[in-house]
mmCIF file of C-alpha atoms in Angstrom:
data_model
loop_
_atom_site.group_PDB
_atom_site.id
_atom_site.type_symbol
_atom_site.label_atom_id
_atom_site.label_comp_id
_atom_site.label_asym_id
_atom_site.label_seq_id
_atom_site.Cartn_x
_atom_site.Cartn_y
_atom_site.Cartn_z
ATOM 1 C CA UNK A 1 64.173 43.404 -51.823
ATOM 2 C CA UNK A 2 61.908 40.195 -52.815
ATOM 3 C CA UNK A 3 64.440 38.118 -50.922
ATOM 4 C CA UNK A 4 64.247 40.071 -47.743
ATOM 5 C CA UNK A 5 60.617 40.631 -48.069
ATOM 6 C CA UNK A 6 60.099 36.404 -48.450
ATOM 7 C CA UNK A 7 62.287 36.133 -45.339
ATOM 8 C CA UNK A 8 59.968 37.803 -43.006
ATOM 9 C CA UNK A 9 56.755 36.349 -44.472
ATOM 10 C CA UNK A 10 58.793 32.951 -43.668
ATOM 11 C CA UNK A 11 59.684 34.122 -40.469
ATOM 12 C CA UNK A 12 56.209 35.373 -39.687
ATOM 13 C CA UNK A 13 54.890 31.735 -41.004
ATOM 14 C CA UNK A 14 56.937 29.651 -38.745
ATOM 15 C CA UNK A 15 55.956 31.927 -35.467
ATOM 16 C CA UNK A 16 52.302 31.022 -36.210
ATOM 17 C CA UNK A 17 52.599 27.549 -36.519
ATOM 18 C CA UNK A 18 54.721 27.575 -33.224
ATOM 19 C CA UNK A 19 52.288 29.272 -31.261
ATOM 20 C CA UNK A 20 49.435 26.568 -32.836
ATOM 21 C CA UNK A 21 51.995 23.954 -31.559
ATOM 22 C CA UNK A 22 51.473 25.282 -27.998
ATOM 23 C CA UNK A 23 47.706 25.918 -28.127
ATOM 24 C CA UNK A 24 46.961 22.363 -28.739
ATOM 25 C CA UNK A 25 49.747 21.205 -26.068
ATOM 26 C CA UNK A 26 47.438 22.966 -23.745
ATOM 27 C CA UNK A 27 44.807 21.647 -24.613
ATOM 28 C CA UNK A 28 45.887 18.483 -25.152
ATOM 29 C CA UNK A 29 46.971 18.623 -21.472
ATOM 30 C CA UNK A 30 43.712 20.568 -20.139
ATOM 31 C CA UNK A 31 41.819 17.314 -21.677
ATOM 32 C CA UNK A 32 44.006 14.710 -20.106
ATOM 33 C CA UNK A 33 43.973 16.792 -16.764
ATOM 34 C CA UNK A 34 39.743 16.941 -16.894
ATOM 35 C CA UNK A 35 39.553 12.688 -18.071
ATOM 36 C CA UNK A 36 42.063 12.126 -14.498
ATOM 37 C CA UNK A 37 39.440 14.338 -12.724
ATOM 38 C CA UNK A 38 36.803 12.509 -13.840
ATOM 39 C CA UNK A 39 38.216 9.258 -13.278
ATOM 40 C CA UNK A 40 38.923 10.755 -9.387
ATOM 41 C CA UNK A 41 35.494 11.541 -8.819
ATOM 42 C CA UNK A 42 34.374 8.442 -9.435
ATOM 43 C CA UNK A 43 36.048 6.979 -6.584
ATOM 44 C CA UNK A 44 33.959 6.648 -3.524
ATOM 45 C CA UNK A 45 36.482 8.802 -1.116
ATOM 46 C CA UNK A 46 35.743 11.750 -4.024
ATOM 47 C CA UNK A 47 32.109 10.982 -4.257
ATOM 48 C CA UNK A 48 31.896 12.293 -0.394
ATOM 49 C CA UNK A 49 34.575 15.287 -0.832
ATOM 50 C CA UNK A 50 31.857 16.333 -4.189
ATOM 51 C CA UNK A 51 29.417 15.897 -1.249
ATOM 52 C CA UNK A 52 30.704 18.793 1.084
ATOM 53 C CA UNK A 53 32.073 20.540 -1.405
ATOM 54 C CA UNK A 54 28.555 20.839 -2.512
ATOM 55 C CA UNK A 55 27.385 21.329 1.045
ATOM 56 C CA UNK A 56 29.853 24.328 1.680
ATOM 57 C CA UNK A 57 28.035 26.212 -1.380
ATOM 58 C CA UNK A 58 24.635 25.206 -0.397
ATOM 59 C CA UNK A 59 25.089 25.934 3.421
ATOM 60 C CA UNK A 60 26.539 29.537 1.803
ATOM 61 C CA UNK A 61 23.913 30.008 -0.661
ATOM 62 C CA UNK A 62 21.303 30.104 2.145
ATOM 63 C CA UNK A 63 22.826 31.958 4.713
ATOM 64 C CA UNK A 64 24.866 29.733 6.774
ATOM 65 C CA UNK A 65 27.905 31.548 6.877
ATOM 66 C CA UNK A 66 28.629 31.363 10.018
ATOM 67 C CA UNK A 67 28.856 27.475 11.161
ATOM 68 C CA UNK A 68 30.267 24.362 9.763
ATOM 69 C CA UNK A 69 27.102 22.597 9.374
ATOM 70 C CA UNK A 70 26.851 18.649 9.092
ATOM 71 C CA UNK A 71 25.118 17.465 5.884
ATOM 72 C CA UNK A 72 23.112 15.013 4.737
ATOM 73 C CA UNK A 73 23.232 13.047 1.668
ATOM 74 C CA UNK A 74 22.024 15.527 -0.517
ATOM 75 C CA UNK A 75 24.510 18.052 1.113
ATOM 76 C CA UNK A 76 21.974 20.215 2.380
ATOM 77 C CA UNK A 77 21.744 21.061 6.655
ATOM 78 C CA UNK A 78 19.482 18.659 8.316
ATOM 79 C CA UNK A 79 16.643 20.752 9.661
ATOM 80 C CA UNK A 80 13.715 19.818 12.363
ATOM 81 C CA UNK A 81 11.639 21.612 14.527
ATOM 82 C CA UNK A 82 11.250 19.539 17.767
ATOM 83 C CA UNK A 83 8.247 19.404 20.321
ATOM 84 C CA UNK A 84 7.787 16.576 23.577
ATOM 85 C CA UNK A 85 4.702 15.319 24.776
ATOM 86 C CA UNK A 86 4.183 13.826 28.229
ATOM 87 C CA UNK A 87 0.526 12.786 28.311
ATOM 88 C CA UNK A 88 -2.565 12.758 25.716
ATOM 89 C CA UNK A 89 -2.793 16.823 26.286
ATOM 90 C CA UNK A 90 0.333 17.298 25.225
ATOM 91 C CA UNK A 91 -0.010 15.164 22.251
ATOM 92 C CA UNK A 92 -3.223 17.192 21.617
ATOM 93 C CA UNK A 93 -0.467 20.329 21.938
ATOM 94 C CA UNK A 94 1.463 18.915 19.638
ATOM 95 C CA UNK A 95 -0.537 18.136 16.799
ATOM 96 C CA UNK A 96 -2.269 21.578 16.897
ATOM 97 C CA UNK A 97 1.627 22.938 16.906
ATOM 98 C CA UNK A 98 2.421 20.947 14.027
ATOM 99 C CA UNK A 99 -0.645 21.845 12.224
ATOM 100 C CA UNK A 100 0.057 25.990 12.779
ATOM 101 C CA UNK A 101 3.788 25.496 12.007
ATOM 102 C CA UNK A 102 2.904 23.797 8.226
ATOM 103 C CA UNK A 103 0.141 26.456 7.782
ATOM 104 C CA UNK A 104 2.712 29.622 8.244
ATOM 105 C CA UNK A 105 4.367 27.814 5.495
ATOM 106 C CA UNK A 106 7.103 25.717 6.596
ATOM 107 C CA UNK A 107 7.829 23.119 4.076
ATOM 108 C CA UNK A 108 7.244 19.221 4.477
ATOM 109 C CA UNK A 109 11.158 19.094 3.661
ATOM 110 C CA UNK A 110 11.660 20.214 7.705
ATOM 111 C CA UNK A 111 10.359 17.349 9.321
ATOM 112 C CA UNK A 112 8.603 18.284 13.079
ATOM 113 C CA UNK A 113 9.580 15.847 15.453
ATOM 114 C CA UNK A 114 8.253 15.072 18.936
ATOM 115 C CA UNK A 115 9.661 13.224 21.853
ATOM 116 C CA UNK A 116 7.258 11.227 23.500
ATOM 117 C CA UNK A 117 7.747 9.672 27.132
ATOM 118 C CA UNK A 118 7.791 5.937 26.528
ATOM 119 C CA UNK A 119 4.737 5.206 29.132
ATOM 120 C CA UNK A 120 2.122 7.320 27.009
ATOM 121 C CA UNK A 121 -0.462 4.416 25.327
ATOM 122 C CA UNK A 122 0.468 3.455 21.498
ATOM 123 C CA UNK A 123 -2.625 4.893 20.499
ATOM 124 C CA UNK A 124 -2.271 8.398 21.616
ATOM 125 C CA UNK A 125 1.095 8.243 19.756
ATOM 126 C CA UNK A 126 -0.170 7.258 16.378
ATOM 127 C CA UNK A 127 -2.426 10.292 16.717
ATOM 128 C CA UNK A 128 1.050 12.558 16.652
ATOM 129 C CA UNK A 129 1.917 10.215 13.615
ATOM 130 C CA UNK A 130 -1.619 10.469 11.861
ATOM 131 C CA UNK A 131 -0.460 14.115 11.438
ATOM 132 C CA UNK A 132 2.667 13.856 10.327
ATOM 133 C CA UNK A 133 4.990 14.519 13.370
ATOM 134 C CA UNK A 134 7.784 12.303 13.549
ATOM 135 C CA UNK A 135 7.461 10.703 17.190
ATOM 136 C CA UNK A 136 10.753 9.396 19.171
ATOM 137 C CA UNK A 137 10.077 7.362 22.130
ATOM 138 C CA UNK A 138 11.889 8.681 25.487
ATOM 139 C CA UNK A 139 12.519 8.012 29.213
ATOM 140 C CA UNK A 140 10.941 10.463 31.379
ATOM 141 C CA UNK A 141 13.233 12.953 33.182
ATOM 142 C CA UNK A 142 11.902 13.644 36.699
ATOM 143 C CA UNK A 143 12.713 15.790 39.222
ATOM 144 C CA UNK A 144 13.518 13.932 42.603
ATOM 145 C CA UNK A 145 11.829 15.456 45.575
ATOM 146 C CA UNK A 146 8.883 16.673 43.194
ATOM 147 C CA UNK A 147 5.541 15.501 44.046
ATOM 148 C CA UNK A 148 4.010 13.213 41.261
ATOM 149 C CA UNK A 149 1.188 15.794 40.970
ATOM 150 C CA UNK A 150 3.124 18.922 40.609
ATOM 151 C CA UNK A 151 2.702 20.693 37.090
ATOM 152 C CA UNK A 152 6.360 21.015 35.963
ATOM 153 C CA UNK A 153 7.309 17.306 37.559
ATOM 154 C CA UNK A 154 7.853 16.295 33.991
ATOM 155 C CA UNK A 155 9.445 19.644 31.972
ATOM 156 C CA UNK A 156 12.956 18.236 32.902
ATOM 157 C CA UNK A 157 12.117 15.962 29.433
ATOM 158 C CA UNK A 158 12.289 18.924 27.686
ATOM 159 C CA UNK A 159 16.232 18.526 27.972
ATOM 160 C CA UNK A 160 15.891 15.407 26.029
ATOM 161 C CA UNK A 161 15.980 17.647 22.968
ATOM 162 C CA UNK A 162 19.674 18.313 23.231
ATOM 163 C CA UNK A 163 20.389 14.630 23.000
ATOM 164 C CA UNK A 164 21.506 14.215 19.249
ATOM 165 C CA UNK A 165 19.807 12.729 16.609
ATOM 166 C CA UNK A 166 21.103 13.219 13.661
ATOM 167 C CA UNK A 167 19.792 16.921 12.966
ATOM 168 C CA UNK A 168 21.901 19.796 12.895
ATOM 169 C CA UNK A 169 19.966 22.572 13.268
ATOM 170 C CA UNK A 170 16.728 22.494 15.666
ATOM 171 C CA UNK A 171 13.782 24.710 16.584
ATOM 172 C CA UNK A 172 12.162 23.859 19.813
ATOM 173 C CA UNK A 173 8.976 25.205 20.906
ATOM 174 C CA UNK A 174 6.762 24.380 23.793
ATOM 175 C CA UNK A 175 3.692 23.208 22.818
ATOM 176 C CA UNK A 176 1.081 25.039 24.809
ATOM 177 C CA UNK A 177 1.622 27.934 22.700
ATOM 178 C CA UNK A 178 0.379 29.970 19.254
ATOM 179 C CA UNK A 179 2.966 30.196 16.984
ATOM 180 C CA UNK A 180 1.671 33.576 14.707
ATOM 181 C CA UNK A 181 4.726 34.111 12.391
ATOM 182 C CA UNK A 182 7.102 31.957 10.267
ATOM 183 C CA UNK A 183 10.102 31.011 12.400
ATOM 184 C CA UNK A 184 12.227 29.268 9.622
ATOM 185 C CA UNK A 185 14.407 32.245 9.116
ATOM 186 C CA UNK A 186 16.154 31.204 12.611
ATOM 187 C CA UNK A 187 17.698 28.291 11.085
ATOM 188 C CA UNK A 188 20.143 30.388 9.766
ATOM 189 C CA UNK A 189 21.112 31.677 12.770
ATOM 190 C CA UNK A 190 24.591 31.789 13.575
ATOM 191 C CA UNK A 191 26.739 29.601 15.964
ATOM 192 C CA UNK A 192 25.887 29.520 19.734
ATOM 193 C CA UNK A 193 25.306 26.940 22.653
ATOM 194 C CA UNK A 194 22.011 27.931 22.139
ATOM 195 C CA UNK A 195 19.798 30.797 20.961
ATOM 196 C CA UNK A 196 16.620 31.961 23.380
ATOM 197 C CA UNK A 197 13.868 34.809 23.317
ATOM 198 C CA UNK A 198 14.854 37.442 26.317
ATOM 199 C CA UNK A 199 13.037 36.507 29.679
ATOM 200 C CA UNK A 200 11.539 40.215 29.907
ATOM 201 C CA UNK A 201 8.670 39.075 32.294
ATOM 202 C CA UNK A 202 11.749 38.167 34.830
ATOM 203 C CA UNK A 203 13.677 41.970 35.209
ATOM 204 C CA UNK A 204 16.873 40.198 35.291
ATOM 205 C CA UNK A 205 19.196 41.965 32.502
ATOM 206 C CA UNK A 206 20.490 38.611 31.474
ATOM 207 C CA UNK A 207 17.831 35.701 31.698
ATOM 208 C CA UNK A 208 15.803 33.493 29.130
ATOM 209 C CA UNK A 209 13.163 31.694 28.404
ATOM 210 C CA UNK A 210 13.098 27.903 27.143
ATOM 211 C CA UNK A 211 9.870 28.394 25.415
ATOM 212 C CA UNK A 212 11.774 28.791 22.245
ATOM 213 C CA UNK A 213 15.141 27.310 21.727
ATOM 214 C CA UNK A 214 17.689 26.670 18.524
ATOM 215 C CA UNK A 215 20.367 25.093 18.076
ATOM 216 C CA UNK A 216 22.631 22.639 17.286
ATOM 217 C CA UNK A 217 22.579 19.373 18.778
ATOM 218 C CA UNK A 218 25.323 17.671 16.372
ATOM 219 C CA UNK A 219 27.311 16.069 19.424
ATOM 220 C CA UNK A 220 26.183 15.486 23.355
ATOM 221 C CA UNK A 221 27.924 17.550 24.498
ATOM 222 C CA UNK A 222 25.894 20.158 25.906
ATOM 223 C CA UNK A 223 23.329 17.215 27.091
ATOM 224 C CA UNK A 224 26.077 15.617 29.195
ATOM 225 C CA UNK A 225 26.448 19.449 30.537
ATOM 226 C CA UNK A 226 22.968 19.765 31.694
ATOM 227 C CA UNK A 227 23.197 16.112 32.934
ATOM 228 C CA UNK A 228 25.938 16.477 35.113
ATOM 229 C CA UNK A 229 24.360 20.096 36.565
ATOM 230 C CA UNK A 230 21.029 18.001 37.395
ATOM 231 C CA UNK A 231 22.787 15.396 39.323
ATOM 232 C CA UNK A 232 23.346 17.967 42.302
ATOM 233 C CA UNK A 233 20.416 20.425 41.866
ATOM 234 C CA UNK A 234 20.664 23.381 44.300
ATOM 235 C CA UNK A 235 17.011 22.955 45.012
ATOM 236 C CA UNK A 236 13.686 20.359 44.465
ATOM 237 C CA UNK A 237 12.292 22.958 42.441
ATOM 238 C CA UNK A 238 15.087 23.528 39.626
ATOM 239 C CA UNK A 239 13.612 22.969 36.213
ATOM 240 C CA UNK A 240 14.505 23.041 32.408
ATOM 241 C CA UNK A 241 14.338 27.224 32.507
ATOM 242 C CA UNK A 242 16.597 27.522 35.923
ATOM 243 C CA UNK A 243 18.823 25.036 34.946
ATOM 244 C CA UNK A 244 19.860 26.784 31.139
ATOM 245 C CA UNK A 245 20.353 30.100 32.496
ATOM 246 C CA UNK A 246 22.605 28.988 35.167
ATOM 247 C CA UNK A 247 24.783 26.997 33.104
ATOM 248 C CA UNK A 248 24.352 29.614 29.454
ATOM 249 C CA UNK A 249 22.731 32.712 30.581
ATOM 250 C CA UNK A 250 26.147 34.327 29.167
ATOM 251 C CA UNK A 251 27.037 32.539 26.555
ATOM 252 C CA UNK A 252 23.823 31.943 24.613
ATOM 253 C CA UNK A 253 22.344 33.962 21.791
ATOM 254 C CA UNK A 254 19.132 36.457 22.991
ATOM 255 C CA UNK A 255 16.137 37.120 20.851
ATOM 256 C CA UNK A 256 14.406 39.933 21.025
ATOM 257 C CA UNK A 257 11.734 40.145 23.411
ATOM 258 C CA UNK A 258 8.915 39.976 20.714
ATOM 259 C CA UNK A 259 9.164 36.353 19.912
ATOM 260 C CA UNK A 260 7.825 34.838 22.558
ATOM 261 C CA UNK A 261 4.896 36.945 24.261
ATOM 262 C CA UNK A 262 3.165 35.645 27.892
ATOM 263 C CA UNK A 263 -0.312 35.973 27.270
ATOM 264 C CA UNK A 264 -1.133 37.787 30.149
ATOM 265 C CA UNK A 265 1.371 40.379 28.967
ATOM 266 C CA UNK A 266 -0.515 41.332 25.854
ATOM 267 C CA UNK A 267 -2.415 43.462 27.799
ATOM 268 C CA UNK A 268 0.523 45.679 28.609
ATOM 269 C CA UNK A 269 0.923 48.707 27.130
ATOM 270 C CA UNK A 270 5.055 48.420 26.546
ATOM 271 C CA UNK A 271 6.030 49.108 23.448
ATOM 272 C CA UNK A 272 10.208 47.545 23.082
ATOM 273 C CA UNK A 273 11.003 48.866 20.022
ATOM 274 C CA UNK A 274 7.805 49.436 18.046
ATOM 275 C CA UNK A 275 6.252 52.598 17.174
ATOM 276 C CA UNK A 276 2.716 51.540 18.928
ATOM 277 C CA UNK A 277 1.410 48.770 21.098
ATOM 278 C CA UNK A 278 -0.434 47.417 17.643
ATOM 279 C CA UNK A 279 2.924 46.911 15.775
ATOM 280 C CA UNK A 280 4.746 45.010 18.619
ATOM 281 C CA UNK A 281 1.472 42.907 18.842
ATOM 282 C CA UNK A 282 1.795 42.580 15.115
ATOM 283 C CA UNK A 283 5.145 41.349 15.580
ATOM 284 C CA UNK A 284 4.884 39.263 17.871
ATOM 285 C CA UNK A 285 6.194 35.310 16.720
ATOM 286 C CA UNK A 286 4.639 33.145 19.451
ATOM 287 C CA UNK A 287 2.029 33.367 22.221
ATOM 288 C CA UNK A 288 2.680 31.401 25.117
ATOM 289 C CA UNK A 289 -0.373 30.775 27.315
ATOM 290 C CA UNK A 290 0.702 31.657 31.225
ATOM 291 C CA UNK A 291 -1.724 32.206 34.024
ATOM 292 C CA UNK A 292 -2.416 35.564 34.751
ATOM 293 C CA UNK A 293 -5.682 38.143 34.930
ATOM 294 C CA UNK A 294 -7.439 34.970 36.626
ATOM 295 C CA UNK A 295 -7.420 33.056 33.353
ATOM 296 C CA UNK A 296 -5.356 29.710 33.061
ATOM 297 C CA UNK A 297 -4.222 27.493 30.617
ATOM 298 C CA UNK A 298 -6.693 26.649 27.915
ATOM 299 C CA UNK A 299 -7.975 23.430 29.026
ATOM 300 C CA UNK A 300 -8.070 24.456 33.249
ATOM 301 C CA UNK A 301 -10.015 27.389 31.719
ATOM 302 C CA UNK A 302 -13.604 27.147 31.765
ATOM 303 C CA UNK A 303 -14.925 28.363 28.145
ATOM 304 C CA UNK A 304 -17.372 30.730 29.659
ATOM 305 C CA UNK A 305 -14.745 33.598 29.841
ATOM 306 C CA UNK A 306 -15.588 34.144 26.410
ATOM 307 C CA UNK A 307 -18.745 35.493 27.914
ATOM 308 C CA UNK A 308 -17.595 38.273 30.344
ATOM 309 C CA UNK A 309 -14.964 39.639 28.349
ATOM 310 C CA UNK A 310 -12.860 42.450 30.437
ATOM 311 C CA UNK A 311 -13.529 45.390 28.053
ATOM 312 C CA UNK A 312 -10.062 46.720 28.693
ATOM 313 C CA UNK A 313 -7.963 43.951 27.706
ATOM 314 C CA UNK A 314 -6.636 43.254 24.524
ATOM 315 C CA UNK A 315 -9.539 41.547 22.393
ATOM 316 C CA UNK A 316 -6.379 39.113 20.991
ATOM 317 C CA UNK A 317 -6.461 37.815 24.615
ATOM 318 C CA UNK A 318 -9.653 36.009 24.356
ATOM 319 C CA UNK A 319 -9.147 35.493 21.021
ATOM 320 C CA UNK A 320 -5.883 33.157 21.709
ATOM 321 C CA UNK A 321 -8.251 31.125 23.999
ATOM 322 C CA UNK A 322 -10.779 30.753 21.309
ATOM 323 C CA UNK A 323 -8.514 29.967 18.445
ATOM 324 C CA UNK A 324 -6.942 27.186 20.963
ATOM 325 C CA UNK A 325 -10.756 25.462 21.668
ATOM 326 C CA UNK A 326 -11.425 25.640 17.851
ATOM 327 C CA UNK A 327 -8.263 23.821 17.332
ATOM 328 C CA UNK A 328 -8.989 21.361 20.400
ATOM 329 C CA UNK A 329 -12.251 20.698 19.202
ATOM 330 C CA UNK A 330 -11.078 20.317 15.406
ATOM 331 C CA UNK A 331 -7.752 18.043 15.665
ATOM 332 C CA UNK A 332 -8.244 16.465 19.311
ATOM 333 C CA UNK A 333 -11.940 15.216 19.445
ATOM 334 C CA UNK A 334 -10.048 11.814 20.523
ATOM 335 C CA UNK A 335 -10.158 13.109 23.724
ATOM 336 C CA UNK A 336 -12.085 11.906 26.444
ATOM 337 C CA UNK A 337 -15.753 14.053 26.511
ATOM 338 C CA UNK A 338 -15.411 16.299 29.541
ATOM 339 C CA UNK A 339 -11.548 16.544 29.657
ATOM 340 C CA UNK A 340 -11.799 20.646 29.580
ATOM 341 C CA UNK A 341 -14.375 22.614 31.605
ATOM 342 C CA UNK A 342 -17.577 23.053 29.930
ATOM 343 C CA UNK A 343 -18.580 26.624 28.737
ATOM 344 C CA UNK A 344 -19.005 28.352 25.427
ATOM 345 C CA UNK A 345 -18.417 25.729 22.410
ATOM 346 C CA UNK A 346 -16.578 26.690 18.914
ATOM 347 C CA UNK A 347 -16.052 30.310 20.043
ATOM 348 C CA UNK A 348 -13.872 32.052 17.907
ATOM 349 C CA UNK A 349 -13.403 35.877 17.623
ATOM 350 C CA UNK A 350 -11.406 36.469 14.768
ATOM 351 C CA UNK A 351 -7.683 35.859 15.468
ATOM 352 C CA UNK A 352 -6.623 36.017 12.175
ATOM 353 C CA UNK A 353 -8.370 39.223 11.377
ATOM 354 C CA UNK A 354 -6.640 40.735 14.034
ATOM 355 C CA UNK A 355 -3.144 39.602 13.321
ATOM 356 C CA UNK A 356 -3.568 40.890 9.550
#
């Protein structure tokens, strides 16, 4: 009985020890395997697969889930919103742009950029720089057949922003406009040829407006697209807007038609999808100044309206004009005196109150 009994505690002995032998083996191995991984990643060609490994979870962390988004070397999406500038009033645009986009909170980590026709004077530019838009010289894009003088002879630019430039994900916005909401969430939109706020103003079921545009300008491809539509325009009057919905009226993204709001349409009573005329004005994300009701744009407007208000109107459509003088008046006193009709000076009505 004591021999058999010493026989199994042997036998249960040497079973330990054997499975102790093949613990450390693994781990023996794991370490060697972790050194050789280290050792890999050291190597240059590993260093950049780290780098979009790393992108992958960042760009799936934040929502991009949809794309395969370029990154830069931190392996985060390169992000810009991008405005043009053809003259000193629309630098004066752009800077008060750039000055509503930062305050709606959009961090100084998305850089706003701004192509500028190469003939505008050094000095205007360095006013875009003085407030920390990123300006990029560019050739102006005319129409031919357009008279010099005619107001949209110079929104072919505007196309320039599809050129790339080493961003992969861009907001444009026009500049004569009042951004009123945050638009950073639309970075993480998903892929398209382009993504654009529903045209409602037109009545066409399937048309757009290039007032705001994202998207992703990692190749030229869709540049050399739009170049090669504008060499044989059907017409002298064919602009940015005519020329994107003919070639992408189908195969963009549409944004709801709350984002961008003409402001002679605030007046209407339409309600989309909102309970009351108040919440869709609430939610509106941009204000895009467009003639109508015998007003203008801000600086062919002569400040006086402030004075004989139309009682029936929506007070926010006086109060866009004012906020836009304040702002003129505030970042663009560079201006020439006189360069906007005279009329009621530092009017302002309370935009923000109303928007709260």
């Amino acid at each position: 009985m004591r021999h058999t009994i010493s026989v199994k505690y042997l036998a249960a002995l040497l079973l330990c020890v054997g499975c102790g032998l093949v613990i450390l083996s693994f781990d023996v191995a794991a370490i060697s395997i972790t050194r050789f991984r280290r050792q890999q990643h050291d190597t240059p060609t590993n260093t950049s697969n780290r780098i979009i490994v790393d992108c992958i979870t960042a760009s799936f962390d934040s929502g991009w889930t949809n794309e395969s988004a370029l990154c830069n070397d931190r392996g985060k999406p390169r992000l810009a919103y991008m405005l043009y500038a053809t003259d000193a009033r629309t630098v004066c645009n752009a800077v008060i742009m750039a000055h509503n986009i930062r305050k709606l909170g959009t961090p100084p980590s998305i850089p706003i950029v701004a192509l500028v026709v190469d003939d505008v004077p050094a000095a205007i530019v360095q006013r875009l720089t003085d407030a920390g838009i990123v300006a990029i010289p560019v050739a102006h894009w005319k129409q031919a057949g357009v008279p010099s003088n005619a107001e949209w002879v110079s929104s072919l630019t505007k196309l320039r922003i599809f050129e790339a430039r080493g961003y992969d994900k861009v907001i444009y916005l026009d500049s004569d406009a009042v951004i009123q909401r945050n638009l950073d969430h639309l970075f993480h939109l998903g892929d398209a040829v382009l993504w654009a706020p529903h045209a409602y103003y037109i009545g066409e079921q399937y048309a757009f407006g290039s007032t705001l545009l994202v998207f992703s300008p990692s190749s030229n491809q869709t540049f050399e697209t739009i170049e090669r539509a504008m060499a044989t325009p059907p017409r002298p009057d064919y602009y940015d807007m005519d020329v994107l919905n003919d070639l992408f009226r189908t195969t963009c993204g549409y944004l709801p038609n709350h984002y961008v709001v003409l402001t002679y349409t605030i007046v209407d009573d339409v309600t989309w999808s909102f309970a009351s005329k108040a919440e869709r004005i609430l939610s509106t994300y941009v204000h895009h100044f467009s003639p109508g009701l015998g007003i203008f744009k801000p600086w062919n407007t002569p400040r006086s309206v402030l004075d004989h208000r139309e009682a029936s109107y929506e007070p926010l459509f006086y109060d866009l004009l004012a906020e836009y003088w304040d702002h003129e008046d505030a970042m663009c006193a560079w201006l020439q005196a006189g360069n906007h009709p005279t009329g009621v000076e530092n009017a302002t009505d309370g935009i923000h109150n109303a928007l709260s």
